[in-house]
Short mmCIF file of C-alpha atoms in Angstrom, two decimals:
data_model
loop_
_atom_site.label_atom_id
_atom_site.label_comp_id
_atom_site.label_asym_id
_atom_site.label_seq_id
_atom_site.Cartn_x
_atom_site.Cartn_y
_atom_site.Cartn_z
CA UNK A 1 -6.70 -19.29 0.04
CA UNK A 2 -6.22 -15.55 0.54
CA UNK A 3 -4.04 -15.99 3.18
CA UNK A 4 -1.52 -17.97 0.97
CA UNK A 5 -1.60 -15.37 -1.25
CA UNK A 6 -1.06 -12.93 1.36
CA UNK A 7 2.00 -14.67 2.75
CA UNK A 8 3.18 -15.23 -1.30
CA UNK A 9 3.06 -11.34 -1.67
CA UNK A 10 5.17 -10.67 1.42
CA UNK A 11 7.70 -12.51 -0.05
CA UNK A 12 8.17 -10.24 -2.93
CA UNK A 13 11.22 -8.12 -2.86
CA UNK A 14 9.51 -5.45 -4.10
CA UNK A 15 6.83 -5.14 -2.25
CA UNK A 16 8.83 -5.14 0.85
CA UNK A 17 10.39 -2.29 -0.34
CA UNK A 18 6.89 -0.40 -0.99
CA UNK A 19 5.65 -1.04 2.38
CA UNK A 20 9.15 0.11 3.71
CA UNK A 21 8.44 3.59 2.47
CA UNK A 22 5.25 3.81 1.50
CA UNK A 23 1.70 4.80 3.31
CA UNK A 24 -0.70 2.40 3.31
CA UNK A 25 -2.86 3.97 -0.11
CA UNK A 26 0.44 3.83 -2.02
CA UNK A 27 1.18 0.53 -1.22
CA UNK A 28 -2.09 -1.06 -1.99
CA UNK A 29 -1.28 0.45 -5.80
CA UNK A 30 1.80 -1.65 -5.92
CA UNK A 31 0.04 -4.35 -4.02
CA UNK A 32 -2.97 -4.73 -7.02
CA UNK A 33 0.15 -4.43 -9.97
CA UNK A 34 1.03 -8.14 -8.34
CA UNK A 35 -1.94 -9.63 -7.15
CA UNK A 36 -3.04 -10.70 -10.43
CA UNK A 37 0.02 -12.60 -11.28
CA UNK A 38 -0.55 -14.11 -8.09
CA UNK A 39 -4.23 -15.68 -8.81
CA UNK A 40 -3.74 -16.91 -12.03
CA UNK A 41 -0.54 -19.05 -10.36
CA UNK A 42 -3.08 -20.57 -7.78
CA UNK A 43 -6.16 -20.38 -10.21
CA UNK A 44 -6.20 -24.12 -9.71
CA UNK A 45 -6.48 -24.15 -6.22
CA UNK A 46 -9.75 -22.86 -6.17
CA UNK A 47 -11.59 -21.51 -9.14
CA UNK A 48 -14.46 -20.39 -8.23
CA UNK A 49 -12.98 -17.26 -6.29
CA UNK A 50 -10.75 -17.20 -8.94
CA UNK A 51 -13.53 -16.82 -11.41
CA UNK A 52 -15.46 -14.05 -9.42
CA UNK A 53 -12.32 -12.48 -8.72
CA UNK A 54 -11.82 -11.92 -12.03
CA UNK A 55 -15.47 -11.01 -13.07
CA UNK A 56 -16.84 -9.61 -9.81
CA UNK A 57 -15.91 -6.05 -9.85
CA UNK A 58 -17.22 -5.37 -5.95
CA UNK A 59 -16.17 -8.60 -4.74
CA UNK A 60 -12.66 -7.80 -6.22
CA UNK A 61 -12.25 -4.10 -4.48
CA UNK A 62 -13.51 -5.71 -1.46
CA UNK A 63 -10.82 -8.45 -1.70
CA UNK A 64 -7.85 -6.26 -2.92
CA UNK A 65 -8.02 -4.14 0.16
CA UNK A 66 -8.26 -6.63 2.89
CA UNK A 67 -5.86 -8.57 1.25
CA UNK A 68 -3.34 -5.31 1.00
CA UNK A 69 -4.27 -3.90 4.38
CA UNK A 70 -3.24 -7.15 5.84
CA UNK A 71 -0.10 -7.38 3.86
CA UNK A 72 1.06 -4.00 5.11
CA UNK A 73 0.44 -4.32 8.70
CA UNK A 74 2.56 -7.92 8.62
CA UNK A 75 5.26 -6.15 6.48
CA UNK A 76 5.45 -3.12 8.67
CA UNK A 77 5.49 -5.10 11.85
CA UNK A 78 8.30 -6.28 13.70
CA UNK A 79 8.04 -9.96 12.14
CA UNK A 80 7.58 -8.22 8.47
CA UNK A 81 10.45 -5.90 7.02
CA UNK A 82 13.06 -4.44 9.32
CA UNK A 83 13.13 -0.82 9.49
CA UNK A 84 16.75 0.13 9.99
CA UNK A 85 16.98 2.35 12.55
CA UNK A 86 18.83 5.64 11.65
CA UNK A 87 21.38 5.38 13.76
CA UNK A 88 22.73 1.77 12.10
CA UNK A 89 25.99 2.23 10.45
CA UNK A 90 25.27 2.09 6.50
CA UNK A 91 28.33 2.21 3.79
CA UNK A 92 27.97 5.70 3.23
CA UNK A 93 30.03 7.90 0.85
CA UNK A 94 31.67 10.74 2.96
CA UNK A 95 29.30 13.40 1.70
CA UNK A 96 26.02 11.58 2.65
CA UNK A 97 24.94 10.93 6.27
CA UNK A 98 21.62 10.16 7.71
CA UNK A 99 19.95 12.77 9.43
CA UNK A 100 16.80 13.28 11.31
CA UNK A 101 15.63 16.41 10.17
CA UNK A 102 12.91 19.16 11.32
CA UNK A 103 10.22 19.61 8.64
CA UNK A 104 11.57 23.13 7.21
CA UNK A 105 14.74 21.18 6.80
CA UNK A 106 13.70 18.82 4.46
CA UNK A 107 14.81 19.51 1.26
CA UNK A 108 16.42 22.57 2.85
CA UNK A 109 19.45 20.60 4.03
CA UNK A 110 18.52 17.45 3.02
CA UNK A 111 16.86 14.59 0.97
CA UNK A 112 15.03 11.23 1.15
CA UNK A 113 17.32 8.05 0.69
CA UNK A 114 15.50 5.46 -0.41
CA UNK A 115 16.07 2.07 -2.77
CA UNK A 116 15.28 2.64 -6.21
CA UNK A 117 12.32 -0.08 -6.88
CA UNK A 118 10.88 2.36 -4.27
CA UNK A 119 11.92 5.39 -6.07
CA UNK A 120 10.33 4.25 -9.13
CA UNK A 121 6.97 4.46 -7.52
CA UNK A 122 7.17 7.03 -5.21
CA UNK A 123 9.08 9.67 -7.10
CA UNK A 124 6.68 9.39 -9.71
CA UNK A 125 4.70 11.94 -8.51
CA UNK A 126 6.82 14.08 -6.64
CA UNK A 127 4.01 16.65 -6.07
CA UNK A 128 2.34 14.06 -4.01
CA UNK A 129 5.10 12.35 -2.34
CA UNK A 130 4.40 11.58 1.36
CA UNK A 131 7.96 12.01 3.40
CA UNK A 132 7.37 10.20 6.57
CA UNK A 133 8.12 6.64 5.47
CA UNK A 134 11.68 7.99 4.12
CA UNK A 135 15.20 7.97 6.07
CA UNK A 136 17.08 11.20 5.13
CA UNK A 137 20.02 12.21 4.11
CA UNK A 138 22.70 15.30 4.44
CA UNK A 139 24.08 16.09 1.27
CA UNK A 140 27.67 17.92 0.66
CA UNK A 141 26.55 19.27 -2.65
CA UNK A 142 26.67 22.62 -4.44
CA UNK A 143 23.47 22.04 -5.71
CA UNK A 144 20.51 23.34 -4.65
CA UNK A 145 18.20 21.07 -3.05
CA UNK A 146 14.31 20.94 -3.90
CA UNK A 147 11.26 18.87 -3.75
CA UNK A 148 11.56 15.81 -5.45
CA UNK A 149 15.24 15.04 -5.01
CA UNK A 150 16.40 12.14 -3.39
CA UNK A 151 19.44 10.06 -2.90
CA UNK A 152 19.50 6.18 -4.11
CA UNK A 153 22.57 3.52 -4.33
CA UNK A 154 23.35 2.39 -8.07
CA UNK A 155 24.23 -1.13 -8.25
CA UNK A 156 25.65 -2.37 -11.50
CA UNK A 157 28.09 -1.82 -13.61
CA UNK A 158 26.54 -0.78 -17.26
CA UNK A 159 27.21 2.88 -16.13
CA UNK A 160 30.79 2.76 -15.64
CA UNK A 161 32.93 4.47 -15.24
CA UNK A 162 30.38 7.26 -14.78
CA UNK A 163 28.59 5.72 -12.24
CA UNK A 164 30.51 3.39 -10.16
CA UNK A 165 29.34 -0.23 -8.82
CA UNK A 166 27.91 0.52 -5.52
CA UNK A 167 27.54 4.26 -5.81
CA UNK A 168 25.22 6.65 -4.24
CA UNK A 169 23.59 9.32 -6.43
CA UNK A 170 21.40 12.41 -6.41
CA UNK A 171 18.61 12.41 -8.69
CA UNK A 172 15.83 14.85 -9.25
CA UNK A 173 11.78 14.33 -10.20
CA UNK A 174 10.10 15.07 -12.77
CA UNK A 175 12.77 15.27 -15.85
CA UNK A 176 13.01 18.86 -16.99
CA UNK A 177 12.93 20.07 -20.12
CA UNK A 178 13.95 17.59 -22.69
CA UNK A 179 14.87 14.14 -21.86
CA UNK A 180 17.33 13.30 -25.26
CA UNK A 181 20.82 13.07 -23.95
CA UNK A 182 20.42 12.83 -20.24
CA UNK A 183 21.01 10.32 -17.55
CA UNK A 184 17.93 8.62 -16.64
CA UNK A 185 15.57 6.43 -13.94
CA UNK A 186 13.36 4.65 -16.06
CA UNK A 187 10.54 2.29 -14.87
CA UNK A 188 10.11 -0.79 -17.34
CA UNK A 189 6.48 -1.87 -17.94
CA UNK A 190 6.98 -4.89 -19.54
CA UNK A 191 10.46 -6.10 -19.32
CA UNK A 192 13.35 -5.65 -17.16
CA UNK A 193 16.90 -4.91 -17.27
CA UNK A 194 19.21 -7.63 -18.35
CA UNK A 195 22.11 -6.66 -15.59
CA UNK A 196 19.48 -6.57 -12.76
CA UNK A 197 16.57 -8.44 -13.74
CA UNK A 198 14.64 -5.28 -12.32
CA UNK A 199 12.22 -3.28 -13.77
CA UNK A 200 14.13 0.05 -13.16
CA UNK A 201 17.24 1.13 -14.85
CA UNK A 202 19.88 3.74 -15.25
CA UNK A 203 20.64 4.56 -18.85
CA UNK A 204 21.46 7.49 -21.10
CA UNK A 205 18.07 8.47 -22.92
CA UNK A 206 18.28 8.52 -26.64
CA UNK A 207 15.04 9.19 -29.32
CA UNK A 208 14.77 8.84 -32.63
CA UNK A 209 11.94 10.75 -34.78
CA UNK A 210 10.50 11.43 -37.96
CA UNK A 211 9.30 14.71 -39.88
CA UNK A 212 5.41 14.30 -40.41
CA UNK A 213 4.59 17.76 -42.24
CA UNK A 214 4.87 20.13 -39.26
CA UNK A 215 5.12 17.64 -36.65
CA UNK A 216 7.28 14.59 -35.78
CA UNK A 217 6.70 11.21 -34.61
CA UNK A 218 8.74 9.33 -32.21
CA UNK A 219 9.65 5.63 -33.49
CA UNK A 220 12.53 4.56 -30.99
CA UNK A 221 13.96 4.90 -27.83
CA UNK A 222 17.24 3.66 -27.03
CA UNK A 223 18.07 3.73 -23.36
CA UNK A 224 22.42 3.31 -23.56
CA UNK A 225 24.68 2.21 -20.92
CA UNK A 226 28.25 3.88 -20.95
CA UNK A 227 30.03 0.33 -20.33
CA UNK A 228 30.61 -1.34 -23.86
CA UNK A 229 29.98 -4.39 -22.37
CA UNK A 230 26.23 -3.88 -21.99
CA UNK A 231 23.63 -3.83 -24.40
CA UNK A 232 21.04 -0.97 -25.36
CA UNK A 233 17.79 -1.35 -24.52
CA UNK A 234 15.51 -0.47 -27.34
CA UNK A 235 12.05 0.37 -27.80
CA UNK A 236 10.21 1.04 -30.67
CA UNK A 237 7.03 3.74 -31.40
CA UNK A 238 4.94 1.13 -29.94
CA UNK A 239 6.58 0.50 -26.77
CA UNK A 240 6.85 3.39 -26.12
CA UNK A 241 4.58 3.49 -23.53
CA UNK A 242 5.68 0.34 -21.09
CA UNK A 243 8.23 3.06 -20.20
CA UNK A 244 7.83 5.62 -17.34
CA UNK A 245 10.96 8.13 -17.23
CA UNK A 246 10.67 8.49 -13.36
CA UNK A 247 14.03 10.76 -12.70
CA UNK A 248 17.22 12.36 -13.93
CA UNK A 249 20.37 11.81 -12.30
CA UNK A 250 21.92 14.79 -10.85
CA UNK A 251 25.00 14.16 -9.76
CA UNK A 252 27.32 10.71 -8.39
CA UNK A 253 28.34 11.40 -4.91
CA UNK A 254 30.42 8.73 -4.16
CA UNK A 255 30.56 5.06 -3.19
CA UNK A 256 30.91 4.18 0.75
CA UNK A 257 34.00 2.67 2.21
#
């Protein structure tokens, strides 16, 4: 029974992605935000463990960290997910190319690359970030590089023409300053974006708030694409917080030919 949910797990894109890039502690926190959805789809298959799985505090730990640990080690072996090697060409913008860098080069000379589902996570806390699971890339960029940059592709087209289909971008963790106005990586909670049925998006960051006395209250967020062919994404005061605004963009280096 585990071991079905094991092997169900390991088919989740995003959690190939995690173990791509992430150490094993990291992973396991992506690992528990599905394994939940996955026992209550095979609750009928045996619900007894399902039962003490969801009432057995120990006995759930216990479970949750064989059960990740196992999923890891088959993901990040040679029958799991494929770790590119760096040397593979990649469509590559002109001004990005992958690197192997020294450790006082990192974010010297150069920044991670990594997919966004995995930025979502691991960006989050920038502070903490552990760098070996990363490629890296060379950036031809005026800007200054620093901790918690990275580089990620963009696919879809609600950004356009800003951010071309396809394109590879520099964003920067945490968001500085104020958020209203700015180009955005946001992490969706509870829903997902229409274009990409994914739980990250791209948008322009937008809030709308109230005078209370001295203080004001936030009662929307409206997260805007560029293209007029997309639709907002709004949330109101109380959903405000299924959102997580991981990253700001920086700057849109360029699609690869």
């Amino acid at each position: 029974f585990f071991d079905q949910i094991v092997a169900a797990a390991m088919a989740d894109d995003g959690l190939r992605q995690a173990a791509a890039v992430n150490p094993g502690d990291k992973f396991e926190l992506v690992f528990k935000n599905l394994l939940d959805k996955l026992f209550v789809e095979r609750m009928d298959q045996n619900e007894e463990i399902f039962v003490r799985f969801m009432n057995d505090e120990p006995f759930q730990k216990i479970v949750t960290t064989w059960m990740a640990s196992e999923a890891y080690r088959r993901l990040r072996s040679n029958d799991g997910v494929e770790h590119a090697p760096l040397s593979e060409p990649r469509k590559l913008p002109s001004n990005v190319r992958l690197v192997e860098p020294g450790p006082k080069e990192r974010y010297m000379t150069c920044v991670p690359l990594v997919p966004l589902r995995a930025a979502a996570g691991a960006f989050s806390d920038p502070q903490h970030l552990e760098d070996d699971g990363f490629q890296w890339a060379a950036v031809d960029t005026k800007r200054r590089l620093r901790r918690g940059m990275f580089v990620a592709q963009v696919i879809g087209k609600s950004m356009e023409p800003r951010i071309p289909d396809g394109a590879y971008c520099l964003f920067a963790a945490p968001v500085e300053g104020t958020r209203e106005g700015k180009t955005v990586l946001v992490q969706l909670r509870d829903g997902a974006d229409s274009e990409t049925g994914q739980r990250y998006t791209i948008k322009r960051y937008e809030s709308v708030k109230v005078n209370q006395g001295d203080s004001s209250r936030q009662v929307r967020v409206v997260l805007k694409p560029i293209n007029p062919n997309f639709e907002p994404i709004v949330l109101t005061g109380e959903d405000g917080g299924t959102l997580q605004v991981v990253a700001e963009l920086v700057e849109v280096l360029g699609v690869g030919t």
